[in-house]
Amino acid sequence: MKILTVVGARPQFIKASVVSAALRPLCEELIVHTGQHYDQNMSDIFFEELGIPRPAYQLGVGSGSHGRQTGEMLIRVEEVIQREKPDILLVYGDTNSTLAGALAASKLHIPVAHVEAGLRSYNMRMPEEQNRVLTDHISTWLFCPTATARENLKKEGIEKGVSVTGDVMLDSVLHFLEVARANPKKRKIYEEVGVEPKRYRLATLHRAETTDGGVEAVTRIFRAFEQLPDPVLIPIHPRTRALAEESIRENGFSNIRLIAPVGYLEMLLLTSGACQVLTDSGGLQKEAYFMEVPCITLRSETEWVETLHGNWNVLADLTTEDILQKALHTTPDPAARSSKPFGDGHASEQIAHILCGA
Ligand code: UD1
Ligand code: UDP
């Protein structure tokens, strides 16, 4: 049994780290890195720190418009499939790398396995929504992180090949938070970035909906951050860096601390140590939820509706007033955490067993 795994963006390296570890004893896996993310701290650092096998293929596609980037990936993944003749092609999430991998395989009649199937924002303007809907409809195995995701697929007539395994990101948080906490060098991150645990807020911003509004849109968000009582630490995604720097320079904001993207181990420590998370990231919303850190999601909808229960996560419009109001006046309900909507932390093993028929 040979599995070809296609990854390309930061969250996919994190998800693949735990699934790869579960696949290793059961089958042969070859990793293909499309090159969608390529900076050292957006790519290599995850392979080095999380024990992910070196990619067998580096496609080096890099950045570009959606069509160019996806098209280049499609061409190069197809060549790899033709050479390797895998039994299964495995993809994660909803990026352009996900769609390109799935489409290349499907056209060559290689069955596709999709981890994080069934997620929906019902906002078809999002490139991610287009990628995930299309990928789900050409997948043979659909691994749902939640029961809601299975219901979403059912509404679209997809029931065959669907399993609710739980969320592989819960597996990775449970495993790597312990690893990070046990590492004295990593624990210095608070000192290194100049924050005190529980006396700062952590933010990330990278969605097209956020950055498409240019510096004005980022400034609307930053005006809210500036008025919060704790410093706001932002490991800034390269997509947003220039806009964020310009906004801070023009407005002289002093409560916002931009730092370069950090590795996953540091990020888990920074998330667990924050008194609040503010983000447009899909993955970070959930990590905050897993670690019981209140989260304000800077979007008008979320795919991860379970996190909204008990106000552990609340949605904020991208206006200064709404962000400030929600950030200052939301109190999560500790009693609302009894169920385990994201599984038991063993999603990766379940996926590996289903795929390898063990
Ligand atoms: C992509 C995914 C998004 C995911 C995110 C995770 C798509 C359509 N979007 O968004 O779903 O949430 O990854 O982080 O697939 N850049 C660099 N260095 C890098 C990578 C990117 O400088 O290593 C810059 C480039 O200017 C690039 C921009 O960031 O044009 C956007 O990168 P891209 O991969 O197209 O989209 P993301 O915003 O990262
Ligand atoms: N992350 C990280 N370093 C950072 C910022 C984020 O390791 O500087 C991790 C974060 O903990 C989460 C994942 O990257 O596991 C989320 O990726 P991102 O927000 O880029 O994408 P999304 O989840 O929105 O697709």
Tab-separated table of C-alpha atoms and ligand atoms in Angstrom:
chain	number	residue	atom	x	y	z
A	1	MET	CA	0.000	0.000	0.000
A	2	LYS	CA	1.529	3.312	-1.107
A	3	ILE	CA	0.059	6.650	-0.007
A	4	LEU	CA	1.056	9.907	-1.674
A	5	THR	CA	0.407	12.849	0.643
A	6	VAL	CA	0.185	16.343	-0.849
A	7	VAL	CA	0.830	19.272	1.498
A	8	GLY	CA	1.896	22.861	0.897
A	9	ALA	CA	0.740	25.290	3.593
A	10	ARG	CA	1.613	25.710	7.281
A	11	PRO	CA	-1.524	24.170	8.814
A	12	GLN	CA	-1.134	21.127	6.567
A	13	PHE	CA	2.358	20.385	7.876
A	14	ILE	CA	0.959	20.409	11.407
A	15	LYS	CA	-1.943	18.086	10.536
A	16	ALA	CA	0.314	15.775	8.500
A	17	SER	CA	2.782	15.443	11.382
A	18	VAL	CA	0.396	13.394	13.506
A	19	VAL	CA	-1.231	11.439	10.673
A	20	SER	CA	2.166	10.576	9.163
A	21	ALA	CA	3.334	9.222	12.512
A	22	ALA	CA	0.249	6.990	12.633
A	23	LEU	CA	0.666	5.814	9.017
A	24	ARG	CA	4.355	4.978	9.319
A	25	PRO	CA	4.032	1.527	10.947
A	26	LEU	CA	1.202	0.523	8.611
A	27	CYS	CA	2.147	1.527	5.060
A	28	GLU	CA	4.511	3.378	2.762
A	29	GLU	CA	3.914	7.131	2.634
A	30	LEU	CA	5.609	9.609	0.285
A	31	ILE	CA	5.187	13.313	0.972
A	32	VAL	CA	4.868	15.842	-1.825
A	33	HIS	CA	5.435	19.503	-0.839
A	34	THR	CA	3.874	21.822	-3.401
A	35	GLY	CA	5.926	24.812	-2.197
A	36	GLN	CA	2.846	26.980	-1.565
A	37	HIS	CA	4.550	28.100	1.674
A	38	TYR	CA	8.313	28.349	1.419
A	39	ASP	CA	9.792	30.782	3.998
A	40	GLN	CA	11.884	28.976	6.606
A	41	ASN	CA	9.407	29.878	9.378
A	42	MET	CA	6.353	28.981	7.247
A	43	SER	CA	7.678	25.593	6.108
A	44	ASP	CA	11.052	24.020	7.049
A	45	ILE	CA	10.707	24.756	10.759
A	46	PHE	CA	7.638	22.471	10.933
A	47	PHE	CA	9.433	19.570	9.248
A	48	GLU	CA	12.429	20.027	11.552
A	49	GLU	CA	10.532	20.364	14.832
A	50	LEU	CA	7.563	18.045	14.335
A	51	GLY	CA	9.402	14.996	13.008
A	52	ILE	CA	7.649	15.012	9.629
A	53	PRO	CA	9.483	12.848	7.066
A	54	ARG	CA	11.407	14.860	4.463
A	55	PRO	CA	9.264	15.404	1.380
A	56	ALA	CA	10.136	12.971	-1.405
A	57	TYR	CA	9.183	15.726	-3.868
A	58	GLN	CA	9.557	19.514	-3.549
A	59	LEU	CA	7.493	21.013	-6.347
A	60	GLY	CA	8.615	24.602	-5.659
A	61	VAL	CA	5.424	26.212	-6.976
A	62	GLY	CA	5.518	29.275	-4.669
A	63	SER	CA	3.114	32.223	-4.627
A	64	GLY	CA	0.864	33.442	-7.430
A	65	SER	CA	-2.706	34.139	-8.446
A	66	HIS	CA	-5.167	31.338	-7.682
A	67	GLY	CA	-5.253	30.081	-11.263
A	68	ARG	CA	-1.508	30.172	-11.809
A	69	GLN	CA	-0.657	28.639	-8.440
A	70	THR	CA	-3.294	25.884	-8.619
A	71	GLY	CA	-2.520	25.198	-12.275
A	72	GLU	CA	1.227	24.804	-11.684
A	73	MET	CA	0.519	22.457	-8.788
A	74	LEU	CA	-1.865	20.406	-10.904
A	75	ILE	CA	0.747	19.938	-13.626
A	76	ARG	CA	3.516	18.964	-11.211
A	77	VAL	CA	1.440	16.716	-8.928
A	78	GLU	CA	0.166	14.852	-11.993
A	79	GLU	CA	3.765	14.094	-13.021
A	80	VAL	CA	4.525	12.698	-9.565
A	81	ILE	CA	1.376	10.541	-9.571
A	82	GLN	CA	2.268	9.137	-12.979
A	83	ARG	CA	5.739	8.257	-11.767
A	84	GLU	CA	4.818	6.884	-8.313
A	85	LYS	CA	1.480	5.217	-9.114
A	86	PRO	CA	0.148	5.494	-5.524
A	87	ASP	CA	-2.826	3.507	-4.233
A	88	ILE	CA	-4.247	6.549	-2.427
A	89	LEU	CA	-3.670	10.303	-2.565
A	90	LEU	CA	-4.086	12.028	0.802
A	91	VAL	CA	-4.889	15.734	1.241
A	92	TYR	CA	-5.685	18.019	4.176
A	93	GLY	CA	-7.984	20.971	4.668
A	94	ASP	CA	-8.907	23.542	2.081
A	95	THR	CA	-5.947	25.259	0.445
A	96	ASN	CA	-5.034	25.467	-3.229
A	97	SER	CA	-2.602	22.585	-2.559
A	98	THR	CA	-5.559	20.478	-1.350
A	99	LEU	CA	-7.616	21.074	-4.471
A	100	ALA	CA	-4.705	20.600	-6.876
A	101	GLY	CA	-3.686	17.298	-5.256
A	102	ALA	CA	-7.234	15.968	-5.201
A	103	LEU	CA	-8.049	17.006	-8.760
A	104	ALA	CA	-4.829	15.636	-10.257
A	105	ALA	CA	-5.459	12.269	-8.569
A	106	SER	CA	-9.139	12.066	-9.351
A	107	LYS	CA	-8.578	12.608	-13.078
A	108	LEU	CA	-6.061	9.748	-13.058
A	109	HIS	CA	-8.535	7.520	-11.153
A	110	ILE	CA	-6.414	7.467	-8.000
A	111	PRO	CA	-8.776	7.470	-4.992
A	112	VAL	CA	-8.547	10.564	-2.808
A	113	ALA	CA	-8.614	10.677	0.994
A	114	HIS	CA	-9.605	14.044	2.496
A	115	VAL	CA	-8.770	14.872	6.105
A	116	GLU	CA	-10.997	17.675	7.438
A	117	ALA	CA	-13.863	16.838	5.114
A	118	GLY	CA	-17.321	18.385	5.449
A	119	LEU	CA	-16.322	21.775	6.825
A	120	ARG	CA	-18.497	24.560	5.477
A	121	SER	CA	-18.693	28.325	5.978
A	122	TYR	CA	-21.436	28.576	3.326
A	123	ASN	CA	-19.586	31.599	1.968
A	124	MET	CA	-18.677	30.606	-1.576
A	125	ARG	CA	-16.626	33.788	-2.054
A	126	MET	CA	-13.928	32.244	0.146
A	127	PRO	CA	-11.301	30.407	-1.918
A	128	GLU	CA	-11.155	27.862	0.919
A	129	GLU	CA	-14.894	27.095	0.639
A	130	GLN	CA	-14.515	26.454	-3.093
A	131	ASN	CA	-11.509	24.210	-2.443
A	132	ARG	CA	-13.192	22.150	0.248
A	133	VAL	CA	-16.537	21.667	-1.540
A	134	LEU	CA	-14.799	20.570	-4.737
A	135	THR	CA	-12.376	18.277	-2.893
A	136	ASP	CA	-15.148	16.595	-0.898
A	137	HIS	CA	-17.091	15.830	-4.071
A	138	ILE	CA	-14.167	13.925	-5.639
A	139	SER	CA	-12.992	12.113	-2.497
A	140	THR	CA	-13.381	8.418	-1.750
A	141	TRP	CA	-12.559	8.645	1.959
A	142	LEU	CA	-13.946	11.665	3.824
A	143	PHE	CA	-12.604	12.058	7.345
A	144	CYS	CA	-14.828	14.429	9.299
A	145	PRO	CA	-13.497	16.133	12.423
A	146	THR	CA	-17.000	16.627	13.872
A	147	ALA	CA	-20.560	15.292	13.596
A	148	THR	CA	-21.577	18.679	12.121
A	149	ALA	CA	-19.180	18.086	9.233
A	150	ARG	CA	-20.829	14.713	8.526
A	151	GLU	CA	-24.261	16.416	8.496
A	152	ASN	CA	-22.964	19.040	6.061
A	153	LEU	CA	-21.858	16.288	3.679
A	154	LYS	CA	-25.177	14.503	4.018
A	155	LYS	CA	-26.979	17.688	2.909
A	156	GLU	CA	-24.900	17.523	-0.286
A	157	GLY	CA	-25.740	13.859	-0.835
A	158	ILE	CA	-22.361	12.500	0.295
A	159	GLU	CA	-22.650	9.563	2.708
A	160	LYS	CA	-20.430	6.857	1.217
A	161	GLY	CA	-16.860	6.761	2.538
A	162	VAL	CA	-17.619	9.251	5.327
A	163	SER	CA	-16.313	8.687	8.861
A	164	VAL	CA	-16.287	10.961	11.893
A	165	THR	CA	-12.817	10.454	13.312
A	166	GLY	CA	-12.396	13.563	15.468
A	167	ASP	CA	-9.993	16.370	14.684
A	168	VAL	CA	-6.328	15.641	13.981
A	169	MET	CA	-5.510	19.123	15.304
A	170	LEU	CA	-6.666	18.001	18.750
A	171	ASP	CA	-4.223	15.081	18.477
A	172	SER	CA	-1.433	17.480	17.570
A	173	VAL	CA	-2.209	19.961	20.367
A	174	LEU	CA	-2.347	17.209	22.986
A	175	HIS	CA	0.952	15.757	21.825
A	176	PHE	CA	3.011	18.860	21.007
A	177	LEU	CA	1.901	21.057	23.922
A	178	GLU	CA	3.499	18.507	26.248
A	179	VAL	CA	6.611	18.432	24.054
A	180	ALA	CA	6.815	22.247	24.121
A	181	ARG	CA	6.262	22.521	27.870
A	182	ALA	CA	9.008	19.977	28.533
A	183	ASN	CA	11.546	22.005	26.517
A	184	PRO	CA	13.240	24.737	28.620
A	185	LYS	CA	14.553	26.509	25.495
A	186	LYS	CA	11.054	26.803	24.049
A	187	ARG	CA	9.643	27.995	27.367
A	188	LYS	CA	11.825	31.094	27.043
A	189	ILE	CA	9.529	32.347	24.281
A	190	TYR	CA	7.586	34.640	26.660
A	191	GLU	CA	10.801	36.407	27.710
A	192	GLU	CA	12.071	36.500	24.143
A	193	VAL	CA	9.002	38.302	22.828
A	194	GLY	CA	8.594	40.428	25.978
A	195	VAL	CA	5.221	39.255	27.345
A	196	GLU	CA	4.083	37.895	30.698
A	197	PRO	CA	1.824	34.825	30.729
A	198	LYS	CA	-1.883	35.732	31.033
A	199	ARG	CA	-1.086	39.441	30.612
A	200	TYR	CA	-1.177	39.662	26.827
A	201	ARG	CA	-3.548	38.857	23.968
A	202	LEU	CA	-2.449	36.880	20.936
A	203	ALA	CA	-3.634	37.752	17.434
A	204	THR	CA	-3.120	36.463	13.875
A	205	LEU	CA	-4.452	37.849	10.589
A	206	HIS	CA	-4.109	36.422	7.102
A	207	ARG	CA	-7.490	35.871	5.412
A	208	ALA	CA	-8.092	37.460	2.042
A	209	GLU	CA	-11.274	39.023	3.498
A	210	THR	CA	-9.069	40.833	6.018
A	211	THR	CA	-6.207	41.877	3.766
A	212	ASP	CA	-8.260	42.694	0.643
A	213	GLY	CA	-9.492	45.865	2.371
A	214	GLY	CA	-5.897	47.156	2.380
A	215	VAL	CA	-4.317	49.255	5.106
A	216	GLU	CA	-7.669	50.855	6.091
A	217	ALA	CA	-9.136	47.454	6.922
A	218	VAL	CA	-6.111	46.455	8.990
A	219	THR	CA	-6.187	49.844	10.747
A	220	ARG	CA	-9.835	49.349	11.750
A	221	ILE	CA	-8.796	46.139	13.496
A	222	PHE	CA	-5.661	47.674	15.017
A	223	ARG	CA	-7.637	50.643	16.445
A	224	ALA	CA	-9.505	48.108	18.566
A	225	PHE	CA	-6.281	46.306	19.563
A	226	GLU	CA	-4.771	49.653	20.564
A	227	GLN	CA	-7.547	50.251	23.108
A	228	LEU	CA	-7.291	46.869	24.847
A	229	PRO	CA	-5.845	46.819	28.365
A	230	ASP	CA	-3.141	44.226	27.540
A	231	PRO	CA	-0.513	44.272	24.806
A	232	VAL	CA	-1.503	42.428	21.616
A	233	LEU	CA	1.190	40.132	20.252
A	234	ILE	CA	0.917	39.311	16.538
A	235	PRO	CA	3.112	36.679	14.851
A	236	ILE	CA	2.372	38.206	11.507
A	237	HIS	CA	1.709	36.088	8.418
A	238	PRO	CA	3.819	37.211	5.424
A	239	ARG	CA	0.646	38.067	3.487
A	240	THR	CA	-0.227	40.766	6.053
A	241	ARG	CA	3.210	41.995	7.139
A	242	ALA	CA	3.549	45.051	4.891
A	243	LEU	CA	0.000	46.275	5.611
A	244	ALA	CA	0.452	45.803	9.359
A	245	GLU	CA	3.767	47.668	9.398
A	246	GLU	CA	2.288	50.525	7.380
A	247	SER	CA	-0.726	50.789	9.673
A	248	ILE	CA	1.433	50.904	12.808
A	249	ARG	CA	3.784	53.468	11.267
A	250	GLU	CA	0.988	55.754	10.068
A	251	ASN	CA	-0.976	55.620	13.315
A	252	GLY	CA	1.779	55.292	15.894
A	253	PHE	CA	0.082	52.317	17.592
A	254	SER	CA	2.042	51.323	20.686
A	255	ASN	CA	-0.031	48.455	22.131
A	256	ILE	CA	0.608	46.130	19.173
A	257	ARG	CA	3.749	43.988	18.962
A	258	LEU	CA	4.478	42.452	15.587
A	259	ILE	CA	6.823	39.480	15.514
A	260	ALA	CA	7.814	37.096	12.723
A	261	PRO	CA	5.809	33.842	12.448
A	262	VAL	CA	6.962	31.365	15.073
A	263	GLY	CA	7.309	27.580	15.043
A	264	TYR	CA	4.429	25.414	16.219
A	265	LEU	CA	5.916	24.617	19.631
A	266	GLU	CA	6.358	28.318	20.438
A	267	MET	CA	2.912	29.035	19.035
A	268	LEU	CA	1.264	26.486	21.324
A	269	LEU	CA	3.015	28.049	24.326
A	270	LEU	CA	2.016	31.549	23.229
A	271	THR	CA	-1.604	30.441	22.761
A	272	SER	CA	-1.857	28.633	26.080
A	273	GLY	CA	-0.273	31.636	27.840
A	274	ALA	CA	-2.571	34.276	26.325
A	275	CYS	CA	-5.558	35.697	28.186
A	276	GLN	CA	-7.434	35.970	24.882
A	277	VAL	CA	-6.929	35.092	21.211
A	278	LEU	CA	-8.128	37.323	18.357
A	279	THR	CA	-7.811	35.729	14.934
A	280	ASP	CA	-9.121	35.059	11.457
A	281	SER	CA	-7.339	31.679	11.399
A	282	GLY	CA	-9.301	28.448	11.257
A	283	GLY	CA	-6.740	26.414	13.175
A	284	LEU	CA	-6.006	28.943	15.883
A	285	GLN	CA	-9.698	29.319	16.807
A	286	LYS	CA	-9.757	25.647	17.643
A	287	GLU	CA	-6.427	25.571	19.428
A	288	ALA	CA	-7.689	28.381	21.672
A	289	TYR	CA	-10.826	26.304	22.313
A	290	PHE	CA	-8.812	23.147	23.115
A	291	MET	CA	-6.677	25.112	25.584
A	292	GLU	CA	-9.689	26.897	27.119
A	293	VAL	CA	-8.454	30.324	26.064
A	294	PRO	CA	-11.332	32.669	25.071
A	295	CYS	CA	-11.303	33.563	21.383
A	296	ILE	CA	-12.672	36.393	19.264
A	297	THR	CA	-12.873	35.298	15.635
A	298	LEU	CA	-12.456	38.223	13.277
A	299	ARG	CA	-14.865	36.924	10.644
A	300	SER	CA	-18.593	36.973	9.978
A	301	GLU	CA	-18.905	33.165	9.969
A	302	THR	CA	-16.992	30.110	11.122
A	303	GLU	CA	-16.788	26.508	9.978
A	304	TRP	CA	-16.036	25.472	13.561
A	305	VAL	CA	-19.489	26.175	15.003
A	306	GLU	CA	-18.918	23.939	18.048
A	307	THR	CA	-16.429	26.466	19.429
A	308	LEU	CA	-19.198	29.095	19.673
A	309	HIS	CA	-20.980	27.104	22.377
A	310	GLY	CA	-20.789	28.900	25.743
A	311	ASN	CA	-19.068	31.932	24.181
A	312	TRP	CA	-15.630	30.303	24.136
A	313	ASN	CA	-15.431	31.711	20.634
A	314	VAL	CA	-17.437	34.710	19.392
A	315	LEU	CA	-17.560	36.217	15.922
A	316	ALA	CA	-16.766	39.901	15.451
A	317	ASP	CA	-17.365	42.064	12.387
A	318	LEU	CA	-14.263	43.745	11.074
A	319	THR	CA	-15.123	47.089	12.698
A	320	THR	CA	-13.256	48.764	15.544
A	321	GLU	CA	-16.413	49.000	17.660
A	322	ASP	CA	-17.520	45.377	17.299
A	323	ILE	CA	-14.054	43.947	17.947
A	324	LEU	CA	-13.589	46.140	21.019
A	325	GLN	CA	-17.040	45.387	22.382
A	326	LYS	CA	-16.623	41.604	21.959
A	327	ALA	CA	-13.022	41.556	23.218
A	328	LEU	CA	-13.860	43.477	26.372
A	329	HIS	CA	-17.300	42.112	27.222
A	330	THR	CA	-17.391	38.386	26.400
A	331	THR	CA	-17.366	35.936	29.281
A	332	PRO	CA	-17.138	32.244	28.397
A	333	ASP	CA	-19.236	29.741	30.317
A	334	PRO	CA	-17.085	26.995	31.938
A	335	ALA	CA	-20.172	24.755	32.243
A	336	ALA	CA	-20.516	24.668	28.448
A	337	ARG	CA	-17.497	22.427	27.964
A	338	SER	CA	-18.851	19.018	28.895
A	339	SER	CA	-19.154	17.398	25.462
A	340	LYS	CA	-16.134	16.512	23.306
A	341	PRO	CA	-17.128	17.648	19.820
A	342	PHE	CA	-13.613	17.214	18.394
A	343	GLY	CA	-13.080	13.614	19.450
A	344	ASP	CA	-10.736	11.959	21.911
A	345	GLY	CA	-7.320	12.926	20.537
A	346	HIS	CA	-6.887	9.710	18.504
A	347	ALA	CA	-8.223	10.844	15.128
A	348	SER	CA	-4.906	10.195	13.372
A	349	GLU	CA	-4.779	6.529	14.389
A	350	GLN	CA	-8.360	6.024	13.236
A	351	ILE	CA	-7.572	7.561	9.851
A	352	ALA	CA	-4.438	5.430	9.454
A	353	HIS	CA	-6.325	2.244	10.316
A	354	ILE	CA	-9.150	2.980	7.906
A	355	LEU	CA	-6.764	3.824	5.043
A	356	CYS	CA	-4.397	0.946	5.571
A	357	GLY	CA	-7.184	-1.534	6.247
A	358	ALA	CA	-5.587	-2.597	9.512
B	1	UD1	C1	-3.095	29.917	2.410
B	1	UD1	C2	-4.455	29.252	2.198
B	1	UD1	C3	-5.341	29.493	3.412
B	1	UD1	C4	-4.647	29.052	4.690
B	1	UD1	C5	-3.267	29.690	4.788
B	1	UD1	C6	-2.527	29.138	5.975
B	1	UD1	C7	-5.263	29.163	-0.113
B	1	UD1	C8	-6.195	29.751	-1.094
B	1	UD1	N1	-5.129	29.826	1.035
B	1	UD1	O1	-3.313	31.313	2.524
B	1	UD1	O2	-6.528	28.727	3.272
B	1	UD1	O3	-5.425	29.469	5.775
B	1	UD1	O4	-2.518	29.390	3.601
B	1	UD1	O5	-1.499	29.977	6.395
B	1	UD1	O6	-4.672	28.141	-0.370
B	1	UD1	N2	4.000	34.349	1.414
B	1	UD1	C9	5.328	34.513	1.721
B	1	UD1	N3	6.037	33.413	2.135
B	1	UD1	C10	5.479	32.190	2.273
B	1	UD1	C11	4.124	32.038	1.954
B	1	UD1	C12	3.393	33.117	1.526
B	1	UD1	O7	5.871	35.610	1.619
B	1	UD1	O8	6.186	31.247	2.670
B	1	UD1	C13	3.220	35.547	0.985
B	1	UD1	C14	3.245	35.777	-0.520
B	1	UD1	O9	3.258	37.162	-0.730
B	1	UD1	C15	1.914	35.213	-0.969
B	1	UD1	C16	1.012	35.502	0.235
B	1	UD1	O10	1.856	35.362	1.366
B	1	UD1	O11	1.424	35.788	-2.140
B	1	UD1	C17	-0.176	34.582	0.352
B	1	UD1	O12	0.246	33.208	0.350
B	1	UD1	P1	-0.743	32.060	-0.170
B	1	UD1	O13	-0.158	30.736	0.086
B	1	UD1	O14	-1.208	32.360	-1.545
B	1	UD1	O15	-2.018	32.278	0.734
B	1	UD1	P2	-2.138	32.319	2.314
B	1	UD1	O16	-2.668	33.653	2.711
B	1	UD1	O17	-0.877	31.860	2.933
B	2	UDP	N1	0.876	28.875	13.700
B	2	UDP	C1	2.240	28.727	13.949
B	2	UDP	N2	3.012	29.854	13.988
B	2	UDP	C2	2.505	31.104	13.793
B	2	UDP	C3	1.115	31.238	13.543
B	2	UDP	C4	0.332	30.090	13.486
B	2	UDP	O1	2.724	27.614	14.131
B	2	UDP	O2	3.274	32.071	13.844
B	2	UDP	C5	0.038	27.662	13.659
B	2	UDP	C6	-1.193	27.703	14.536
B	2	UDP	O3	-0.860	27.328	15.856
B	2	UDP	C7	-2.120	26.721	13.842
B	2	UDP	C8	-1.762	26.901	12.385
B	2	UDP	O4	-0.483	27.547	12.353
B	2	UDP	O5	-1.812	25.395	14.203
B	2	UDP	C9	-2.801	27.753	11.747
B	2	UDP	O6	-2.387	28.115	10.489
B	2	UDP	P1	-2.955	29.388	9.734
B	2	UDP	O7	-3.596	30.321	10.670
B	2	UDP	O8	-1.835	29.874	8.890
B	2	UDP	O9	-4.016	28.726	8.744
B	2	UDP	P2	-5.542	28.269	8.911
B	2	UDP	O10	-5.650	27.387	10.091
B	2	UDP	O11	-6.362	29.516	9.007
B	2	UDP	O12	-5.811	27.579	7.635
